[in-house]
Tab-separated table of C-alpha atoms and ligand atoms in Angstrom:
chain	number	residue	atom	x	y	z
W	12	UNK	CA	-30.845	19.264	39.631
W	13	UNK	CA	-27.690	17.530	38.306
W	14	UNK	CA	-28.204	14.384	36.548
W	15	UNK	CA	-25.577	11.046	37.183
W	16	UNK	CA	-25.349	9.360	33.831
W	17	UNK	CA	-23.882	5.816	34.111
W	18	UNK	CA	-22.174	4.069	31.043
W	19	UNK	CA	-21.774	7.476	30.203
W	20	UNK	CA	-19.451	6.427	26.754
W	21	UNK	CA	-21.854	3.875	25.465
W	22	UNK	CA	-23.967	3.401	22.533
W	23	UNK	CA	-26.920	4.535	24.702
W	24	UNK	CA	-25.575	6.628	27.587
W	25	UNK	CA	-23.228	9.358	25.499
W	26	UNK	CA	-26.288	9.895	23.520
W	27	UNK	CA	-28.381	10.658	26.756
W	28	UNK	CA	-25.328	12.685	28.142
W	29	UNK	CA	-25.236	14.949	24.924
W	30	UNK	CA	-29.120	15.142	25.164
W	31	UNK	CA	-29.450	16.213	28.778
W	32	UNK	CA	-26.550	18.792	27.681
W	33	UNK	CA	-28.203	20.274	24.760
W	34	UNK	CA	-31.260	20.677	27.475
W	35	UNK	CA	-29.162	22.465	29.739
W	36	UNK	CA	-28.857	19.817	32.713
W	37	UNK	CA	-25.729	19.753	34.477
W	38	UNK	CA	-24.635	15.800	34.147
W	39	UNK	CA	-22.067	14.083	35.793
W	40	UNK	CA	-20.983	11.533	32.841
W	41	UNK	CA	-19.486	8.152	34.502
W	42	UNK	CA	-17.488	5.484	32.839
W	43	UNK	CA	-14.218	4.145	33.370
W	44	UNK	CA	-12.394	6.617	30.919
W	45	UNK	CA	-13.906	10.040	31.399
W	46	UNK	CA	-13.075	12.636	28.752
W	47	UNK	CA	-12.778	16.161	29.165
W	48	UNK	CA	-15.789	18.827	30.794
W	49	UNK	CA	-17.571	20.672	27.960
W	50	UNK	CA	-20.670	22.756	28.499
W	51	UNK	CA	-22.732	21.447	31.498
W	52	UNK	CA	-21.161	17.787	31.520
W	53	UNK	CA	-18.525	16.754	33.771
W	54	UNK	CA	-16.974	13.444	33.077
W	55	UNK	CA	-16.123	11.550	36.207
W	56	UNK	CA	-14.555	8.407	36.617
W	57	UNK	CA	-16.589	5.242	38.076
W	58	UNK	CA	-15.952	1.530	38.404
W	59	UNK	CA	-18.903	-0.581	39.449
W	60	UNK	CA	-15.701	-3.030	40.565
W	61	UNK	CA	-14.117	-0.217	42.860
W	62	UNK	CA	-16.129	1.320	45.587
W	63	UNK	CA	-13.561	4.223	46.198
W	64	UNK	CA	-14.969	5.703	42.861
W	65	UNK	CA	-18.358	5.558	43.873
W	66	UNK	CA	-18.680	8.894	46.007
W	67	UNK	CA	-16.669	11.093	43.964
W	68	UNK	CA	-18.170	10.090	40.564
W	69	UNK	CA	-21.979	10.584	42.493
W	70	UNK	CA	-20.802	13.891	43.647
W	71	UNK	CA	-24.175	16.313	44.563
W	72	UNK	CA	-26.350	14.033	41.871
W	73	UNK	CA	-30.002	14.245	42.611
W	74	UNK	CA	-31.101	11.817	40.369
W	75	UNK	CA	-29.147	8.653	38.673
W	76	UNK	CA	-29.677	7.368	35.166
W	77	UNK	CA	-28.219	3.569	35.497
W	78	UNK	CA	-28.262	0.753	33.071
W	79	UNK	CA	-26.313	-1.890	35.854
W	80	UNK	CA	-24.129	-4.764	34.908
W	81	UNK	CA	-25.366	-6.436	32.035
W	82	UNK	CA	-23.477	-9.940	32.637
W	83	UNK	CA	-22.976	-10.269	36.572
W	84	UNK	CA	-25.246	-12.237	38.476
W	85	UNK	CA	-24.719	-9.856	41.355
W	86	UNK	CA	-25.840	-6.787	39.686
W	87	UNK	CA	-28.743	-6.310	41.524
W	88	UNK	CA	-26.903	-6.030	44.804
W	89	UNK	CA	-24.439	-4.193	43.478
W	90	UNK	CA	-27.061	-1.438	42.434
W	91	UNK	CA	-28.682	-1.558	45.486
W	92	UNK	CA	-25.117	-0.942	47.481
W	93	UNK	CA	-24.756	2.365	45.086
W	94	UNK	CA	-28.046	3.684	45.621
W	95	UNK	CA	-27.809	2.863	49.291
W	96	UNK	CA	-24.660	4.991	49.270
W	97	UNK	CA	-26.355	8.048	47.785
W	98	UNK	CA	-28.900	9.140	50.375
W	99	UNK	CA	-29.016	12.805	48.270
W	100	UNK	CA	-30.455	11.032	45.294
W	101	UNK	CA	-33.973	11.529	45.024
W	102	UNK	CA	-34.880	9.757	41.833
W	103	UNK	CA	-33.281	6.585	40.014
W	104	UNK	CA	-34.258	5.942	36.051
W	105	UNK	CA	-33.245	2.276	35.141
W	106	UNK	CA	-32.181	1.745	31.473
W	107	UNK	CA	-33.124	-2.134	31.709
W	108	UNK	CA	-34.244	-3.833	28.472
W	109	UNK	CA	-37.446	-5.104	26.690
W	110	UNK	CA	-38.638	-8.569	27.882
W	111	UNK	CA	-36.794	-8.470	31.116
W	112	UNK	CA	-40.228	-7.680	33.042
W	113	UNK	CA	-41.540	-11.038	31.370
W	114	UNK	CA	-38.440	-13.122	32.537
W	115	UNK	CA	-38.393	-14.918	36.272
W	116	UNK	CA	-38.063	-12.815	38.886
W	117	UNK	CA	-34.702	-14.532	40.121
W	118	UNK	CA	-33.391	-13.860	36.746
W	119	UNK	CA	-30.666	-11.191	36.902
W	120	UNK	CA	-31.872	-8.441	34.911
W	121	UNK	CA	-35.196	-8.891	36.428
W	122	UNK	CA	-33.540	-8.969	40.087
W	123	UNK	CA	-31.976	-5.444	39.153
W	124	UNK	CA	-35.438	-4.078	38.170
W	125	UNK	CA	-36.842	-5.109	41.557
W	126	UNK	CA	-33.781	-3.909	43.211
W	127	UNK	CA	-34.429	-0.105	41.755
W	128	UNK	CA	-38.425	-0.487	42.337
W	129	UNK	CA	-37.312	-1.296	45.968
W	130	UNK	CA	-34.689	0.856	46.580
W	131	UNK	CA	-37.151	3.682	48.655
W	132	UNK	CA	-36.320	6.269	45.755
W	133	UNK	CA	-38.704	7.302	43.029
W	134	UNK	CA	-38.022	5.381	40.033
W	135	UNK	CA	-38.834	4.802	36.387
W	136	UNK	CA	-37.852	1.625	34.197
W	137	UNK	CA	-37.112	2.191	30.448
W	138	UNK	CA	-37.044	-1.368	28.573
W	139	UNK	CA	-35.449	-0.361	25.042
W	140	UNK	CA	-35.564	-3.261	22.288
W	141	UNK	CA	-32.311	-4.011	20.825
W	142	UNK	CA	-30.412	-1.151	19.287
W	143	UNK	CA	-29.935	-0.250	15.561
W	144	UNK	CA	-26.664	0.900	16.711
W	145	UNK	CA	-25.297	-2.647	17.537
W	146	UNK	CA	-24.981	-2.752	13.650
W	147	UNK	CA	-22.480	0.220	13.271
W	148	UNK	CA	-20.898	1.123	16.659
W	149	UNK	CA	-20.931	-2.620	18.445
W	150	UNK	CA	-17.979	-4.464	17.288
W	151	UNK	CA	-18.321	-7.706	19.341
W	152	UNK	CA	-22.139	-7.956	18.665
W	153	UNK	CA	-22.462	-7.196	14.686
W	154	UNK	CA	-20.225	-4.091	13.599
W	155	UNK	CA	-17.027	-5.989	12.964
W	156	UNK	CA	-18.440	-8.967	11.169
W	157	UNK	CA	-20.391	-6.765	8.982
W	158	UNK	CA	-17.371	-4.159	8.051
W	159	UNK	CA	-15.006	-7.146	7.673
W	160	UNK	CA	-16.786	-9.868	6.024
W	161	UNK	CA	-19.963	-8.501	4.650
W	162	UNK	CA	-22.168	-10.788	7.140
W	163	UNK	CA	-24.814	-9.990	9.095
W	164	UNK	CA	-23.839	-12.982	11.904
W	165	UNK	CA	-26.882	-13.834	13.640
W	166	UNK	CA	-28.419	-17.399	14.812
W	167	UNK	CA	-31.830	-15.425	14.568
W	168	UNK	CA	-33.528	-17.931	12.303
W	169	UNK	CA	-36.790	-15.971	10.952
W	170	UNK	CA	-36.730	-14.318	14.565
W	171	UNK	CA	-38.434	-10.980	14.114
W	172	UNK	CA	-37.262	-8.116	16.203
W	173	UNK	CA	-38.564	-4.770	16.731
W	174	UNK	CA	-34.693	-2.595	16.674
W	175	UNK	CA	-34.851	0.782	18.360
W	176	UNK	CA	-32.511	3.740	17.861
W	177	UNK	CA	-30.249	4.873	20.566
W	178	UNK	CA	-30.828	8.398	19.491
W	179	UNK	CA	-34.857	7.671	20.407
W	180	UNK	CA	-33.457	6.068	23.961
W	181	UNK	CA	-31.738	9.780	24.626
W	182	UNK	CA	-35.035	11.903	23.614
W	183	UNK	CA	-37.109	9.421	25.736
W	184	UNK	CA	-34.567	9.392	28.836
W	185	UNK	CA	-34.620	13.340	28.399
W	186	UNK	CA	-38.600	13.124	28.698
W	187	UNK	CA	-38.539	11.053	31.545
W	188	UNK	CA	-35.457	12.580	33.729
W	189	UNK	CA	-36.623	16.156	33.132
W	190	UNK	CA	-40.720	15.949	33.403
W	191	UNK	CA	-43.209	15.075	35.856
W	192	UNK	CA	-45.544	12.110	35.921
W	193	UNK	CA	-43.316	9.075	35.340
W	194	UNK	CA	-42.821	7.649	38.849
W	195	UNK	CA	-43.603	3.915	39.207
W	196	UNK	CA	-43.863	3.350	35.746
W	197	UNK	CA	-42.142	1.431	33.082
W	198	UNK	CA	-41.947	2.139	29.108
W	199	UNK	CA	-41.028	-0.328	26.643
W	200	UNK	CA	-39.431	1.266	23.992
W	201	UNK	CA	-39.437	-0.134	20.436
W	202	UNK	CA	-39.066	0.638	16.889
W	203	UNK	CA	-42.050	1.082	14.389
W	204	UNK	CA	-41.577	-2.480	12.805
W	205	UNK	CA	-40.695	-5.799	13.988
W	206	UNK	CA	-38.045	-7.404	11.040
W	207	UNK	CA	-36.120	-10.344	10.525
W	208	UNK	CA	-32.050	-10.202	10.405
W	209	UNK	CA	-32.133	-10.837	6.907
W	210	UNK	CA	-34.706	-7.422	6.030
W	211	UNK	CA	-32.080	-5.860	8.496
W	212	UNK	CA	-29.183	-7.236	5.749
W	213	UNK	CA	-31.127	-6.086	2.860
W	214	UNK	CA	-31.719	-2.786	4.228
W	215	UNK	CA	-27.995	-1.905	5.228
W	216	UNK	CA	-27.099	-3.498	1.626
W	217	UNK	CA	-29.373	-1.169	-0.030
W	218	UNK	CA	-28.247	1.604	1.801
W	219	UNK	CA	-24.720	1.170	1.533
W	220	UNK	CA	-24.392	-0.474	-1.799
W	221	UNK	CA	-22.504	-3.539	-0.592
W	222	UNK	CA	-23.069	-7.305	-0.444
W	223	UNK	CA	-24.325	-7.564	2.888
W	224	UNK	CA	-25.966	-10.838	4.073
W	225	UNK	CA	-27.548	-12.295	7.156
W	226	UNK	CA	-25.390	-15.543	8.060
W	227	UNK	CA	-27.768	-17.712	10.106
W	228	UNK	CA	-25.543	-19.270	12.306
W	229	UNK	CA	-26.389	-22.698	14.323
W	230	UNK	CA	-25.886	-22.171	18.109
W	231	UNK	CA	-22.554	-23.687	18.636
W	232	UNK	CA	-20.798	-21.611	15.614
W	233	UNK	CA	-22.512	-18.212	16.932
W	234	UNK	CA	-21.231	-19.144	20.404
W	235	UNK	CA	-17.898	-19.373	18.899
W	236	UNK	CA	-18.140	-16.383	16.846
W	237	UNK	CA	-19.080	-14.650	20.305
W	238	UNK	CA	-15.950	-16.135	21.921
W	239	UNK	CA	-13.756	-14.862	19.488
W	240	UNK	CA	-14.484	-11.462	20.268
W	241	UNK	CA	-12.501	-11.619	23.128
W	242	UNK	CA	-15.221	-10.493	25.784
W	243	UNK	CA	-16.083	-12.803	28.802
W	244	UNK	CA	-17.677	-15.799	28.769
W	245	UNK	CA	-20.839	-14.637	31.040
W	246	UNK	CA	-21.654	-11.748	28.209
W	247	UNK	CA	-20.997	-14.881	25.842
W	248	UNK	CA	-23.529	-16.724	28.086
W	249	UNK	CA	-25.758	-13.510	27.797
W	250	UNK	CA	-26.068	-13.178	24.372
W	251	UNK	CA	-26.771	-16.652	23.696
W	252	UNK	CA	-29.764	-16.121	26.079
W	253	UNK	CA	-30.890	-13.080	24.280
W	254	UNK	CA	-30.798	-14.900	21.053
W	255	UNK	CA	-32.778	-17.931	22.449
W	256	UNK	CA	-35.372	-15.263	23.677
W	257	UNK	CA	-35.433	-13.462	20.233
W	258	UNK	CA	-36.198	-16.834	18.454
W	259	UNK	CA	-38.723	-17.249	20.923
W	260	UNK	CA	-40.488	-13.840	19.580
W	261	UNK	CA	-39.805	-12.107	22.935
W	262	UNK	CA	-38.598	-8.828	21.048
W	263	UNK	CA	-41.261	-8.241	18.265
W	264	UNK	CA	-43.920	-7.192	20.046
W	265	UNK	CA	-44.048	-3.140	18.820
W	266	UNK	CA	-45.331	-0.704	21.011
W	267	UNK	CA	-46.332	2.686	21.327
W	268	UNK	CA	-44.760	3.872	24.403
W	269	UNK	CA	-42.037	6.199	22.634
W	270	UNK	CA	-44.731	8.216	20.898
W	271	UNK	CA	-46.706	8.314	24.187
W	272	UNK	CA	-43.816	9.596	25.969
W	273	UNK	CA	-42.163	12.143	23.360
W	274	UNK	CA	-45.128	12.808	21.061
W	275	UNK	CA	-43.037	11.677	18.045
W	276	UNK	CA	-42.815	8.358	16.452
W	277	UNK	CA	-39.829	6.082	16.400
W	278	UNK	CA	-36.936	5.824	13.769
W	279	UNK	CA	-37.540	3.357	11.730
W	280	UNK	CA	-34.724	0.558	10.258
W	281	UNK	CA	-35.183	2.025	7.108
W	282	UNK	CA	-34.459	5.758	8.294
W	283	UNK	CA	-31.365	4.284	10.260
W	284	UNK	CA	-29.832	3.011	7.614
W	285	UNK	CA	-30.407	5.710	5.029
W	286	UNK	CA	-28.900	7.814	7.688
W	287	UNK	CA	-26.006	5.810	8.774
W	288	UNK	CA	-24.661	3.302	6.199
W	289	UNK	CA	-25.253	5.316	3.231
W	290	UNK	CA	-21.838	7.047	4.453
W	291	UNK	CA	-18.880	4.753	5.023
W	292	UNK	CA	-19.606	2.862	8.288
W	293	UNK	CA	-16.401	3.112	10.354
A	21	LIG	N1	-27.377	-3.054	22.865
A	21	LIG	C1	-28.719	-3.265	23.288
A	21	LIG	O1	-28.970	-3.867	21.750
A	21	LIG	C2	-29.606	-3.108	23.982
A	21	LIG	C3	-30.787	-3.120	24.135
A	21	LIG	C4	-31.767	-2.882	25.040
A	21	LIG	C5	-31.003	-2.855	26.199
A	21	LIG	N2	-29.790	-3.020	26.504
A	21	LIG	C6	-29.231	-2.452	27.876
A	21	LIG	O2	-28.122	-1.482	27.761
A	21	LIG	C7	-26.846	-1.526	28.112
A	21	LIG	C8	-25.782	-1.452	27.588
A	21	LIG	O3	-25.903	-0.085	26.908
A	21	LIG	P1	-25.118	0.437	25.930
A	21	LIG	O4	-25.246	-0.558	24.782
A	21	LIG	O5	-24.965	1.718	25.612
A	21	LIG	O6	-23.645	0.146	26.357
A	21	LIG	P2	-22.022	0.024	25.621
A	21	LIG	O7	-22.045	0.541	24.508
A	21	LIG	O8	-22.039	-1.408	25.565
A	21	LIG	O9	-21.297	0.778	26.818
A	21	LIG	C9	-21.165	0.213	27.734
A	21	LIG	C10	-20.442	1.608	29.153
A	21	LIG	O10	-20.763	0.828	30.374
A	21	LIG	C11	-19.121	1.305	30.845
A	21	LIG	N3	-18.666	0.339	31.600
A	21	LIG	C12	-18.356	-0.857	31.025
A	21	LIG	N4	-17.826	-1.374	32.311
A	21	LIG	C13	-18.075	-0.563	33.095
A	21	LIG	C14	-17.454	-0.683	34.689
A	21	LIG	N5	-16.849	-2.139	35.314
A	21	LIG	N6	-17.616	0.166	35.334
A	21	LIG	C15	-18.300	1.176	34.914
A	21	LIG	N7	-18.749	1.806	33.733
A	21	LIG	C16	-18.385	0.553	33.090
A	21	LIG	C17	-18.604	1.753	29.585
A	21	LIG	O11	-17.441	2.870	29.505
A	21	LIG	P3	-15.953	2.619	29.912
A	21	LIG	O12	-15.804	1.064	29.310
A	21	LIG	O13	-15.297	3.544	29.766
A	21	LIG	O14	-16.385	1.956	31.437
A	21	LIG	C18	-19.621	2.338	28.623
A	21	LIG	O15	-20.067	3.514	28.877
A	21	LIG	C19	-27.098	-2.665	28.646
A	21	LIG	O16	-27.336	-2.593	30.344
A	21	LIG	C20	-28.353	-3.441	27.961
A	21	LIG	O17	-29.035	-4.506	28.736
A	21	LIG	C21	-28.862	-2.751	25.574
């Protein structure tokens, strides 16, 4: 059965696409900038804000892997419309985020989870913790400051986060998308340890040999730093809210869900640092 992967060029989505293709699953890889077809992967143009792209992008897909819009208050309503527009779809796997189920039901990301649960389709929710790949692949979040100024710019204080690797997210997604027994379930996916941003800077510094340091920005400094990335204000608000939750300890619990799903331990910060930061980071 064909799986439609939204966010197919992103940090998580492109690895989900690759892992599904490696498992021999036909994939429709959806984003605004699709590449060339390869193997069982058909890249398709899809824009959440252009409904004329929806039906051609969905094609014959029977299962959706969706992350939804991140910093749009209407994400739940838009995703509901997308799912309703696809009567041939039987299953939806939502990539939500750790802690979302503990926010008020009206909060946009929680409303998105409820929309999927009430869609009338078979559903599963993955709730990964913060991605380790934010440190080397996401310029707006941490990567540019690390690359250009040796600073891990994060107004986190001593907050602990059980960072998770997107390669493990892909394995968890393939397990859920290709297996049975996951309907009506949510899985909170974390790394094996809960660490501070100071620990992250130390681990990346040790692996790379660079003088990387955590810069514990004040909230106004942090807001200005995110705003300078050029991303929309709604995204800046979203990031500031995530750091507020981090300081409240929302992202510190370690779970066993990844091991229960896949039968193997999640990658650690140390493993990620050694694999990715020992070589020059782009
Ligand atoms: N980053 C984290 O630490 C983290 C942790 C847990 C959960 N999450 C969740 O993961 C999601 C983000 O995933 P990610 O980090 O893999 O994404 P990402 O690297 O930021 O990539 C975003 C993806 O969405 C596509 N996209 C952006 N705007 C679009 C639009 N208007 N219409 C269609 N596609 C669009 C982009 O492709 P084009 O630009 O080609 O369209 C790209 O494929 C969020 O929902 C977040 O809540 C993130």
